[in-house]
PDB file of C-alpha atoms in Angstrom:
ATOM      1  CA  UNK A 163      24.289  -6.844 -17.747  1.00 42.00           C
ATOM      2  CA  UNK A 164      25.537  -4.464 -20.415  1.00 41.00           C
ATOM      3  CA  UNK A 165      26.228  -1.367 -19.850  1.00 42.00           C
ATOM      4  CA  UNK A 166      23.427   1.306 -20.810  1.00 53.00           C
ATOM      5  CA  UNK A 167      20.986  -1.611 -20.657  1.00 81.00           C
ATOM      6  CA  UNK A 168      17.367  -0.541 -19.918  1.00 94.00           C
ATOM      7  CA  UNK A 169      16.474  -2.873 -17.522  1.00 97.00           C
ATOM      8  CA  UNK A 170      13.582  -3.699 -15.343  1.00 98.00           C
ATOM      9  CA  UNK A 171      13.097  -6.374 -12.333  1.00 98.00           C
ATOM     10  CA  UNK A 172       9.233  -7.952 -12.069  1.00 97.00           C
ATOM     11  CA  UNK A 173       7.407  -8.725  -9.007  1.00 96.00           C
ATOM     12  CA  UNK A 174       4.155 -10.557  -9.441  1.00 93.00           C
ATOM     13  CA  UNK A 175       2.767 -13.990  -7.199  1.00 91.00           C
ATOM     14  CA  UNK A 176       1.634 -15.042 -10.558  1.00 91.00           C
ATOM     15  CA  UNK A 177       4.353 -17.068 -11.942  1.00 92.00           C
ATOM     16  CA  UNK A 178       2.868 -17.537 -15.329  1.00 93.00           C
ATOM     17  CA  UNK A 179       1.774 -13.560 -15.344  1.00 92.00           C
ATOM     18  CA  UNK A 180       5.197 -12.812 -14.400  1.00 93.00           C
ATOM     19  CA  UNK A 181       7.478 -14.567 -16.624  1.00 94.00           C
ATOM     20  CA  UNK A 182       4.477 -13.980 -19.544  1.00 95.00           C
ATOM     21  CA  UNK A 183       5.124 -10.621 -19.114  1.00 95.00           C
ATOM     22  CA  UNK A 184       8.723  -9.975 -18.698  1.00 96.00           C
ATOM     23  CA  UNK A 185       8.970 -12.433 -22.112  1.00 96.00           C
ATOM     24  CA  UNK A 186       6.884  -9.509 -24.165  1.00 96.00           C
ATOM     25  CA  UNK A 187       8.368  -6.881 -22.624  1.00 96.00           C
ATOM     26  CA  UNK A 188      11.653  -8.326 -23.631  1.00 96.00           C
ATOM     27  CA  UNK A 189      10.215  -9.495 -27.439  1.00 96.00           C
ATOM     28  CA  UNK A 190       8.576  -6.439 -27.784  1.00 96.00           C
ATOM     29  CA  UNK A 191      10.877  -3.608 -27.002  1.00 96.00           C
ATOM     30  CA  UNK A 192      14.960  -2.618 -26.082  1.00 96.00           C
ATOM     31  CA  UNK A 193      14.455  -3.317 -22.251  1.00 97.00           C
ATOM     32  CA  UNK A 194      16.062  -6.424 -21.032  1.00 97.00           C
ATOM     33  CA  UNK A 195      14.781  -8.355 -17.752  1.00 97.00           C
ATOM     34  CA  UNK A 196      17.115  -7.803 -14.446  1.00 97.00           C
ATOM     35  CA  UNK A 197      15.089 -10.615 -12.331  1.00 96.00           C
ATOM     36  CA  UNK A 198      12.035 -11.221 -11.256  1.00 96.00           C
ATOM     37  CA  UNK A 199      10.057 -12.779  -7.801  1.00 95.00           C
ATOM     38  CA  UNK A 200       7.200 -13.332  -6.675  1.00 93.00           C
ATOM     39  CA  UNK A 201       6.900 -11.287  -3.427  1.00 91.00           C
ATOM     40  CA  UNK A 202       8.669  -8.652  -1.940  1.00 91.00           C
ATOM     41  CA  UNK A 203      11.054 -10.399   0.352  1.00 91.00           C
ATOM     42  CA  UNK A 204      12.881 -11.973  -2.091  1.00 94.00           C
ATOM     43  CA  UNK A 205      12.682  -9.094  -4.845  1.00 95.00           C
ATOM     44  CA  UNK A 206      14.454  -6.657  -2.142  1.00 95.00           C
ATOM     45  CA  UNK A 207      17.026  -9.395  -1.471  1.00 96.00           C
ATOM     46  CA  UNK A 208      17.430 -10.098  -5.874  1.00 97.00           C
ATOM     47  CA  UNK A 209      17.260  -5.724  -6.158  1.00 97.00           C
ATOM     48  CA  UNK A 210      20.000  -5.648  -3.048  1.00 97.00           C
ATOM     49  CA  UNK A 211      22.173  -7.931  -5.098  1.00 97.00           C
ATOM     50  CA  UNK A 212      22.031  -6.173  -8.073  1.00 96.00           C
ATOM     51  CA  UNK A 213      22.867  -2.607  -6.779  1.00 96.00           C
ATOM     52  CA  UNK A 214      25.103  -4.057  -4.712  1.00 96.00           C
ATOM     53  CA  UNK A 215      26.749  -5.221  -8.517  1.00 94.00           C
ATOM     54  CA  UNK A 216      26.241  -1.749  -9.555  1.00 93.00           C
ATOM     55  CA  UNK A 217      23.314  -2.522 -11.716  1.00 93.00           C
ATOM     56  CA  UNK A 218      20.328  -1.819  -9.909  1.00 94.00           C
ATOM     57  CA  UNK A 219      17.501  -2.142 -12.338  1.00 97.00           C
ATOM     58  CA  UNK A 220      16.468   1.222 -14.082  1.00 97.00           C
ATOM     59  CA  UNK A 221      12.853   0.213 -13.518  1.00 98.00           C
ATOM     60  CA  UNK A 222      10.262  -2.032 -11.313  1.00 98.00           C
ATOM     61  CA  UNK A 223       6.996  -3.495 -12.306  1.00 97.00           C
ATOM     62  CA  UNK A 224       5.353  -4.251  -9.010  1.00 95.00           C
ATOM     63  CA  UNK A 225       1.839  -5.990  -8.019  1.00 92.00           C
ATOM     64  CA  UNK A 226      -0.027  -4.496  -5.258  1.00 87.00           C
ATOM     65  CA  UNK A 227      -1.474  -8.046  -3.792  1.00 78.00           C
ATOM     66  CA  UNK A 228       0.790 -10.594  -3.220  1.00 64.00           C
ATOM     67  CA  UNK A 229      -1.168 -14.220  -1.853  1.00 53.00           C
ATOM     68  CA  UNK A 230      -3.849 -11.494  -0.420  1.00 50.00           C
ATOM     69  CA  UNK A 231      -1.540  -9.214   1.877  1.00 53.00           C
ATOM     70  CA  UNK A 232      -1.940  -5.926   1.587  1.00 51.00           C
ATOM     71  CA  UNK A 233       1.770  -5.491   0.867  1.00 72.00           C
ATOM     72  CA  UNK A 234       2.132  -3.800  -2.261  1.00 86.00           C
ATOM     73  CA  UNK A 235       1.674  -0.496  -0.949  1.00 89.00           C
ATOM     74  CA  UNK A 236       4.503  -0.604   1.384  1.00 89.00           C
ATOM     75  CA  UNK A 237       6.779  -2.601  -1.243  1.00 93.00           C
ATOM     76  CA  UNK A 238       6.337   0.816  -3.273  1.00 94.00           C
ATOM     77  CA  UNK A 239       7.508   3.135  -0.565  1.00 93.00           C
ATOM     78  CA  UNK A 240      10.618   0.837   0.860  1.00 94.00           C
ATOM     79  CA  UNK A 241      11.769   0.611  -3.196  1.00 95.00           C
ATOM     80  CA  UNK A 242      10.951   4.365  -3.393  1.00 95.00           C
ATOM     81  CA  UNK A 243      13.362   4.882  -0.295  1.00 96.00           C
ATOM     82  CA  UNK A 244      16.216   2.705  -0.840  1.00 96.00           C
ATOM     83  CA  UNK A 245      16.603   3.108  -4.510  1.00 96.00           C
ATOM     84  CA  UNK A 246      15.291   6.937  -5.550  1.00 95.00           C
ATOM     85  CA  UNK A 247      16.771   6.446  -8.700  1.00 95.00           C
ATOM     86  CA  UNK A 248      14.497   3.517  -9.638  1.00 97.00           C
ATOM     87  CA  UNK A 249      10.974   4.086 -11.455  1.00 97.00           C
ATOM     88  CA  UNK A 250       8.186   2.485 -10.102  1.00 97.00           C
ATOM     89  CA  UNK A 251       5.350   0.754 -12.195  1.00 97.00           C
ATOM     90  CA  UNK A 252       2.556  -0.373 -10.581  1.00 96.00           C
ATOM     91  CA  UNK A 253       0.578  -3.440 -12.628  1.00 95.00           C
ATOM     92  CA  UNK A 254      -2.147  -4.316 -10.841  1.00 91.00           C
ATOM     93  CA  UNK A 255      -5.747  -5.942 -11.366  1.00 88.00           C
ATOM     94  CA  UNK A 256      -7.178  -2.802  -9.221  1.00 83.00           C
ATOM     95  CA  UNK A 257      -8.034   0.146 -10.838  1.00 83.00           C
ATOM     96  CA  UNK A 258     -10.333   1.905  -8.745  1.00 84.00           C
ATOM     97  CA  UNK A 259      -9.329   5.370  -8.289  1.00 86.00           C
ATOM     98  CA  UNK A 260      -8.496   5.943  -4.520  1.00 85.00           C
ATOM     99  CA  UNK A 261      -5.945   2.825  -5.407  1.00 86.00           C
ATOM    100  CA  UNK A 262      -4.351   4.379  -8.236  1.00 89.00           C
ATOM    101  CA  UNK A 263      -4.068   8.016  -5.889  1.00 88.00           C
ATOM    102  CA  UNK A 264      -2.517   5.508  -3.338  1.00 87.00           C
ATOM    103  CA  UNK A 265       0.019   3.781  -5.116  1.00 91.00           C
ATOM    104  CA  UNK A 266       1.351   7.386  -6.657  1.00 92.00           C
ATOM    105  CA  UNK A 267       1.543   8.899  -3.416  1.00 89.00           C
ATOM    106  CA  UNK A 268       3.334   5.798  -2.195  1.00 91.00           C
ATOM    107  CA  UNK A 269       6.004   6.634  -4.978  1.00 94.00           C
ATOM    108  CA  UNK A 270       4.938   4.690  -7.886  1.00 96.00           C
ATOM    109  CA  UNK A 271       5.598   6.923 -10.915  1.00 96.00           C
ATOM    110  CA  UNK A 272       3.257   4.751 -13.445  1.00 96.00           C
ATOM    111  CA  UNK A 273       0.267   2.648 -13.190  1.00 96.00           C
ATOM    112  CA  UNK A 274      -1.202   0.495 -15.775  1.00 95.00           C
ATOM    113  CA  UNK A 275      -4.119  -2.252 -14.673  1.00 93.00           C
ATOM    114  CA  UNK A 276      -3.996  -5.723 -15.875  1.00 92.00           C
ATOM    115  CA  UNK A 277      -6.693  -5.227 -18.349  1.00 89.00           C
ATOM    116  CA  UNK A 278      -4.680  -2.997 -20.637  1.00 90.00           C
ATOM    117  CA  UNK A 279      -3.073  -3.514 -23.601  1.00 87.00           C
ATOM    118  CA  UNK A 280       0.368  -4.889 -23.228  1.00 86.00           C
ATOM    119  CA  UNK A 281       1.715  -2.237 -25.261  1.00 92.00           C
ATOM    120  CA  UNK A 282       0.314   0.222 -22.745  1.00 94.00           C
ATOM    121  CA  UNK A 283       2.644  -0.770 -20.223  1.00 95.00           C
ATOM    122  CA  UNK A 284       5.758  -0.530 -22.353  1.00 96.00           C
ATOM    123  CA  UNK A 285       4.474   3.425 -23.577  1.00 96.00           C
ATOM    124  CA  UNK A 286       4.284   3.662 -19.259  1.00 96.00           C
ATOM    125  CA  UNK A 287       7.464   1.996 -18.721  1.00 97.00           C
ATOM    126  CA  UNK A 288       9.031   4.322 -21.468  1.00 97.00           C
ATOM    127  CA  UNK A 289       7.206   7.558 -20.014  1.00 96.00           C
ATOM    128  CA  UNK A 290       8.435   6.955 -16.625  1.00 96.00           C
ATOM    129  CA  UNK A 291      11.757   6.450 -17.559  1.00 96.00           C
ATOM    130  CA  UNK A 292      11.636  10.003 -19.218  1.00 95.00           C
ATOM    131  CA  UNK A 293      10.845  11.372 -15.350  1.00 95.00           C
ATOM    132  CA  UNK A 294       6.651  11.518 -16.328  1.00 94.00           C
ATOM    133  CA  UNK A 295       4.047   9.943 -13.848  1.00 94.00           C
ATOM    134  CA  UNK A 296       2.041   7.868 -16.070  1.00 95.00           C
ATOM    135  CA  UNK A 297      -1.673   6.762 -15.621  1.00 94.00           C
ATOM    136  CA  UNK A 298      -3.015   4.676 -17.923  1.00 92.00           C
ATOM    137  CA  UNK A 299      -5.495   6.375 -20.042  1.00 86.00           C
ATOM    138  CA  UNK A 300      -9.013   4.848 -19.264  1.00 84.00           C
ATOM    139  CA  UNK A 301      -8.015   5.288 -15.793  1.00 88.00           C
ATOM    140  CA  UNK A 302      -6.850   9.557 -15.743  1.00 85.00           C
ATOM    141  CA  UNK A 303     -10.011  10.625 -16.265  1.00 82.00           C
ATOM    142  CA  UNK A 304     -11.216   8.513 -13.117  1.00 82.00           C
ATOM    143  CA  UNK A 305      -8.666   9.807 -11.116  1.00 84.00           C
ATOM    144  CA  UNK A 306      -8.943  13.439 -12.204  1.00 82.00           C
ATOM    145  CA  UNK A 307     -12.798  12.937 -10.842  1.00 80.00           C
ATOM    146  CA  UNK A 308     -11.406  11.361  -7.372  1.00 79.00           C
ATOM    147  CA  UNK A 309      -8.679  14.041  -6.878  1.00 79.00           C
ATOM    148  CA  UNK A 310     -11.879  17.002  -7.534  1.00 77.00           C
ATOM    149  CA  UNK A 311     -14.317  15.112  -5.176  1.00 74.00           C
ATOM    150  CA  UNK A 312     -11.892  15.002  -2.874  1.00 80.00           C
ATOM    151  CA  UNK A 313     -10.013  18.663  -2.919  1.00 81.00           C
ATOM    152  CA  UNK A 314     -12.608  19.672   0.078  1.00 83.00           C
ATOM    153  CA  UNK A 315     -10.549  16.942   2.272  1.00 86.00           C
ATOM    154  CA  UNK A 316      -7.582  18.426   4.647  1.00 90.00           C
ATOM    155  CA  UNK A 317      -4.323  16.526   4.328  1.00 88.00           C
ATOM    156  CA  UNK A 318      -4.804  13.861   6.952  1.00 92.00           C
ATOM    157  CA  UNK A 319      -8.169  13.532   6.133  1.00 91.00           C
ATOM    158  CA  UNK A 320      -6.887  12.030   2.813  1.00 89.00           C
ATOM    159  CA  UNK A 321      -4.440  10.030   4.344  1.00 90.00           C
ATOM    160  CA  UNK A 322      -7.012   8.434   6.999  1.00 92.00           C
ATOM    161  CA  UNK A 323      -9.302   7.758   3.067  1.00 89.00           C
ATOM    162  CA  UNK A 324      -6.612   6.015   1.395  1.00 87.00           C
ATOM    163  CA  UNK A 325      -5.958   3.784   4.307  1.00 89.00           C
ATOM    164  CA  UNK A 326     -10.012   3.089   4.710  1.00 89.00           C
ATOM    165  CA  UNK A 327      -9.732   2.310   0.548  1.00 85.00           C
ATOM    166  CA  UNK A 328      -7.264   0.073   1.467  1.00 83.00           C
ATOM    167  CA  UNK A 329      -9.244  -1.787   4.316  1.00 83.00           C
ATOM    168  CA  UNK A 330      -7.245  -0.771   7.368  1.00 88.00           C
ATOM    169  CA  UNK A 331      -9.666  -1.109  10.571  1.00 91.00           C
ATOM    170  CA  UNK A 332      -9.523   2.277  13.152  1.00 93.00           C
ATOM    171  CA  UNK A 333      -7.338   0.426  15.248  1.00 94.00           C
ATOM    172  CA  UNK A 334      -4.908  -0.621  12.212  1.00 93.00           C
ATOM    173  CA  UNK A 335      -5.430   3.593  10.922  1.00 92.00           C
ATOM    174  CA  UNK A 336      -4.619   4.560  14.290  1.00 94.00           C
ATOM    175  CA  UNK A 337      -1.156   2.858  14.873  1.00 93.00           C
ATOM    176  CA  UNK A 338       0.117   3.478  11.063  1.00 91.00           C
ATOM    177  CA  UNK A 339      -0.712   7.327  11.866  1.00 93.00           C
ATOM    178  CA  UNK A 340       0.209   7.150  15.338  1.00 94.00           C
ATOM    179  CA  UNK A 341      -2.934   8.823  16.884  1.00 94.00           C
ATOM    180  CA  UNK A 342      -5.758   8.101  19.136  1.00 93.00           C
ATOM    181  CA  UNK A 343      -8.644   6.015  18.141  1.00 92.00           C
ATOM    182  CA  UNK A 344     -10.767   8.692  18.418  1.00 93.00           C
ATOM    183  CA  UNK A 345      -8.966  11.329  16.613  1.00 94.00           C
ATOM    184  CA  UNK A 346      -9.822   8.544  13.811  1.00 92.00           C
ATOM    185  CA  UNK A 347     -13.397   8.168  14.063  1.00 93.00           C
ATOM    186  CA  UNK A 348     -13.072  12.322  13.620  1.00 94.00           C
ATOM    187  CA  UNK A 349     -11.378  12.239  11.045  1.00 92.00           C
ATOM    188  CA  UNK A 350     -13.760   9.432   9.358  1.00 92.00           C
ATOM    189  CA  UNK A 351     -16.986  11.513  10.113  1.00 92.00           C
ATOM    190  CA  UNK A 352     -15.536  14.506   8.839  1.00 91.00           C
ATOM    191  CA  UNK A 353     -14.543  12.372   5.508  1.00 89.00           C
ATOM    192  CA  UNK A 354     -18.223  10.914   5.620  1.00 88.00           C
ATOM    193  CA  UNK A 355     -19.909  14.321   6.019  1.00 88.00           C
ATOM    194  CA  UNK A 356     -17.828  15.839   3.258  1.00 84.00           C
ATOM    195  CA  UNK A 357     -18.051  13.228   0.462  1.00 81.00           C
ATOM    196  CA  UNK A 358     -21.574  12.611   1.443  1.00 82.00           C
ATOM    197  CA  UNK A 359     -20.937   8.864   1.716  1.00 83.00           C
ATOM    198  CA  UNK A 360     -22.751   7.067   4.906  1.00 83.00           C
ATOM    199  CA  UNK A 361     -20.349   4.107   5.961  1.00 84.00           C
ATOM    200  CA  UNK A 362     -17.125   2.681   4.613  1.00 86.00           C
ATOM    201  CA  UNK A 363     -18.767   0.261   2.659  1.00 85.00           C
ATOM    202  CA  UNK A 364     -20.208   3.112   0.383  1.00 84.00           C
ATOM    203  CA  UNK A 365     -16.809   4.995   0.473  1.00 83.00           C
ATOM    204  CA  UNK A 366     -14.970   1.957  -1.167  1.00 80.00           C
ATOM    205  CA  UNK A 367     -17.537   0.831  -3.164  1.00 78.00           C
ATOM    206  CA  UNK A 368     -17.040   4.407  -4.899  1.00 78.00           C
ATOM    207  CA  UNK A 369     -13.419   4.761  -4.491  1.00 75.00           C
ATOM    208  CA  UNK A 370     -11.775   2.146  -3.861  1.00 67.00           C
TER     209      UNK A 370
END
């Protein structure tokens, strides 16, 4: 790759999506395609290569679902900790809020859903690059609402949300935060009581 490239590495199950994508990216703007894969295995084995090179891409575009693991998330924080230098976009066909909050807090410094504008993912990819997190726009105004509704919450009480938006069970919340199962249902009531939602159904039906 040339030096001073802009380049960015795709991960999408999609296979059409994916090379769709990285083919109007690469028509429709100065960034040039490092790779691409369709899960996160072999994307941190392509990435590995190419920073092993000395040309670790200067940007990923990352799914959140990959053949219906919830595996995105993670993917974000393992890029986020072995290459710091790397922007994150998430490109995803969830857009809910509590998702979005998720994904950013994961490390992902843009986020653009599927239904946008392809030229809205280019302006994120460009933003990013400049050091700016980057929501999409029908989606800021969404999450500015979340983040209010949600200011009463303590710390941990958001982190035990954004694992229930995610569909992590009390026994699944429990080992990722290593605590007690109780300590989770607590937490859960607290989140209930404070949100004035009644079960997790109604929490990610409004949320997530």
């Amino acid at each position: 790759m040339q030096a001073g490239k802009k380049s960015f590495y795709i991960i999408d199950d999609h296979e059409m999506l994916r090379l769709g994508t990285a083919s109007y990216i690469q028509n429709n703007s100065d960034w040039s395609c490092a790779g691409s894969a369709g899960n996160g295995q072999d994307a941190l084995s392509d990435i590995k290569a190419l920073a092993d090179r000395g040309e670790p891409p200067l940007l990923v575009i990352c799914d959140l679902n990959f053949y219906g693991q919830d595996s995105g998330f993670e993917l974000v924080k393992v890029l986020r900790s072995l290459y710091p230098q790397t922007k994150i976009v998430v490109y995803s066909m969830f857009f809910a809020p509590g998702i979005v909050q998720s994904a950013v807090e994961c490390g992902a410094s843009g986020y653009v859903s599927k239904n946008a504008s392809s030229d809205e993912l280019i302006l994120c990819m460009e933003k990013t690059l400049a050091g700016q997190v980057y929501v999409q726009e029908e989606l800021r105004q969404k999450l500015e609402n979340f983040n209010s509704f949600t200011d009463a919450l303590t710390q941990r009480e958001k982190t035990v949300m954004a694992l229930l938006l995610r569909r992590f069970t009390n026994d699944q919340i429990a080992a990722e935060l290593d605590i007690k199962k109780r300590a989770v249902e607590n937490y859960i009531s607290s989140i209930y009581d404070k949100t004035g939602v009644n079960d997790k159904a109604e929490l990610v039906k409004r949320f997530g």
